[in-house]
PDB file of C-alpha atoms in Angstrom:
ATOM      1  CA  UNK R   1       0.035   0.084  -0.025  1.00  0.00           C
ATOM      2  CA  UNK R   2       1.585   3.170  -1.260  1.00  0.00           C
ATOM      3  CA  UNK R   3       1.677   6.335   0.980  1.00  0.00           C
ATOM      4  CA  UNK R   4       1.848   8.494  -2.074  1.00  0.00           C
ATOM      5  CA  UNK R   5      -0.158   7.969  -5.379  1.00  0.00           C
ATOM      6  CA  UNK R   6       0.727   9.260  -8.795  1.00  0.00           C
ATOM      7  CA  UNK R   7      -1.262  12.328  -9.943  1.00  0.00           C
ATOM      8  CA  UNK R   8       0.114  12.956 -13.369  1.00  0.00           C
ATOM      9  CA  UNK R   9       2.126  11.065 -16.003  1.00  0.00           C
ATOM     10  CA  UNK R  10       4.368  12.128 -18.759  1.00  0.00           C
ATOM     11  CA  UNK R  11       4.089  10.959 -22.365  1.00  0.00           C
ATOM     12  CA  UNK R  12       6.666   8.379 -21.648  1.00  0.00           C
ATOM     13  CA  UNK R  13       4.288   6.863 -19.030  1.00  0.00           C
ATOM     14  CA  UNK R  14       6.298   7.719 -15.993  1.00  0.00           C
ATOM     15  CA  UNK R  15       4.751   9.438 -12.979  1.00  0.00           C
ATOM     16  CA  UNK R  16       5.827  13.168 -12.926  1.00  0.00           C
ATOM     17  CA  UNK R  17       4.395  13.944  -9.458  1.00  0.00           C
ATOM     18  CA  UNK R  18       2.470  12.266  -6.642  1.00  0.00           C
ATOM     19  CA  UNK R  19       0.355  13.327  -3.638  1.00  0.00           C
ATOM     20  CA  UNK R  20      -0.372  11.715  -0.265  1.00  0.00           C
ATOM     21  CA  UNK R  21      -2.835   8.901  -0.544  1.00  0.00           C
ATOM     22  CA  UNK R  22      -5.719  10.646   1.069  1.00  0.00           C
ATOM     23  CA  UNK R  23      -5.456  13.747  -0.992  1.00  0.00           C
ATOM     24  CA  UNK R  24      -5.061  11.784  -4.263  1.00  0.00           C
ATOM     25  CA  UNK R  25      -8.110   9.763  -3.740  1.00  0.00           C
ATOM     26  CA  UNK R  26     -10.327  12.726  -2.570  1.00  0.00           C
ATOM     27  CA  UNK R  27      -9.076  15.493  -4.873  1.00  0.00           C
ATOM     28  CA  UNK R  28     -11.185  14.747  -7.943  1.00  0.00           C
ATOM     29  CA  UNK R  29     -14.520  14.260  -6.123  1.00  0.00           C
ATOM     30  CA  UNK R  30     -13.934  17.378  -4.089  1.00  0.00           C
ATOM     31  CA  UNK R  31     -13.015  19.355  -7.192  1.00  0.00           C
ATOM     32  CA  UNK R  32     -16.063  18.095  -9.044  1.00  0.00           C
ATOM     33  CA  UNK R  33     -18.386  19.151  -6.180  1.00  0.00           C
ATOM     34  CA  UNK R  34     -16.736  22.602  -6.202  1.00  0.00           C
ATOM     35  CA  UNK R  35     -16.996  23.129  -9.875  1.00  0.00           C
ATOM     36  CA  UNK R  36     -20.638  21.893 -10.020  1.00  0.00           C
ATOM     37  CA  UNK R  37     -21.511  24.182  -7.220  1.00  0.00           C
ATOM     38  CA  UNK R  38     -19.660  27.121  -8.890  1.00  0.00           C
ATOM     39  CA  UNK R  39     -21.579  26.485 -12.147  1.00  0.00           C
ATOM     40  CA  UNK R  40     -24.902  26.201 -10.253  1.00  0.00           C
ATOM     41  CA  UNK R  41     -24.266  29.537  -8.439  1.00  0.00           C
ATOM     42  CA  UNK R  42     -22.624  31.667 -10.999  1.00  0.00           C
ATOM     43  CA  UNK R  43     -24.043  30.330 -14.360  1.00  0.00           C
ATOM     44  CA  UNK R  44     -27.335  29.154 -13.109  1.00  0.00           C
ATOM     45  CA  UNK R  45     -26.624  25.987 -14.987  1.00  0.00           C
ATOM     46  CA  UNK R  46     -29.567  23.598 -15.239  1.00  0.00           C
ATOM     47  CA  UNK R  47     -29.630  19.932 -14.097  1.00  0.00           C
ATOM     48  CA  UNK R  48     -28.432  18.698 -17.469  1.00  0.00           C
ATOM     49  CA  UNK R  49     -25.307  20.802 -17.329  1.00  0.00           C
ATOM     50  CA  UNK R  50     -24.609  19.813 -13.784  1.00  0.00           C
ATOM     51  CA  UNK R  51     -25.009  16.113 -14.638  1.00  0.00           C
ATOM     52  CA  UNK R  52     -22.584  16.515 -17.554  1.00  0.00           C
ATOM     53  CA  UNK R  53     -20.018  18.164 -15.386  1.00  0.00           C
ATOM     54  CA  UNK R  54     -20.265  15.590 -12.678  1.00  0.00           C
ATOM     55  CA  UNK R  55     -20.234  12.789 -15.336  1.00  0.00           C
ATOM     56  CA  UNK R  56     -16.966  14.167 -16.772  1.00  0.00           C
ATOM     57  CA  UNK R  57     -15.418  14.333 -13.376  1.00  0.00           C
ATOM     58  CA  UNK R  58     -16.610  10.753 -12.558  1.00  0.00           C
ATOM     59  CA  UNK R  59     -14.912   9.510 -15.753  1.00  0.00           C
ATOM     60  CA  UNK R  60     -11.674  11.420 -15.026  1.00  0.00           C
ATOM     61  CA  UNK R  61     -11.627   9.968 -11.422  1.00  0.00           C
ATOM     62  CA  UNK R  62     -12.138   6.414 -12.703  1.00  0.00           C
ATOM     63  CA  UNK R  63      -9.339   6.929 -15.292  1.00  0.00           C
ATOM     64  CA  UNK R  64      -7.096   8.246 -12.530  1.00  0.00           C
ATOM     65  CA  UNK R  65      -7.788   5.261 -10.372  1.00  0.00           C
ATOM     66  CA  UNK R  66      -7.032   2.802 -13.386  1.00  0.00           C
ATOM     67  CA  UNK R  67      -3.775   4.579 -14.082  1.00  0.00           C
ATOM     68  CA  UNK R  68      -2.785   4.591 -10.399  1.00  0.00           C
ATOM     69  CA  UNK R  69      -3.538   0.856 -10.167  1.00  0.00           C
ATOM     70  CA  UNK R  70      -1.540   0.079 -13.323  1.00  0.00           C
ATOM     71  CA  UNK R  71       1.333   2.259 -12.012  1.00  0.00           C
ATOM     72  CA  UNK R  72       1.364   0.410  -8.590  1.00  0.00           C
ATOM     73  CA  UNK R  73       1.301  -2.958 -10.120  1.00  0.00           C
ATOM     74  CA  UNK R  74       4.109  -2.245 -12.609  1.00  0.00           C
ATOM     75  CA  UNK R  75       6.740  -2.157  -9.877  1.00  0.00           C
TER      76      UNK R  75
END
């Protein structure tokens, strides 16, 4: 169990930076909530726009988890 998880990868597939495990796993959901709230408050975005934003962040979070798992099992 790694104490730090990769957050970004270069074009060569190597991790360029990492974050503490808790932050790495919580960052995308927290960012998604903040962005959705901001869109709701400032742009008066409807439910469809909020769902699209949250769906995109969910897909990005799943991709991040897949890449972290791949990186951890490479070693």
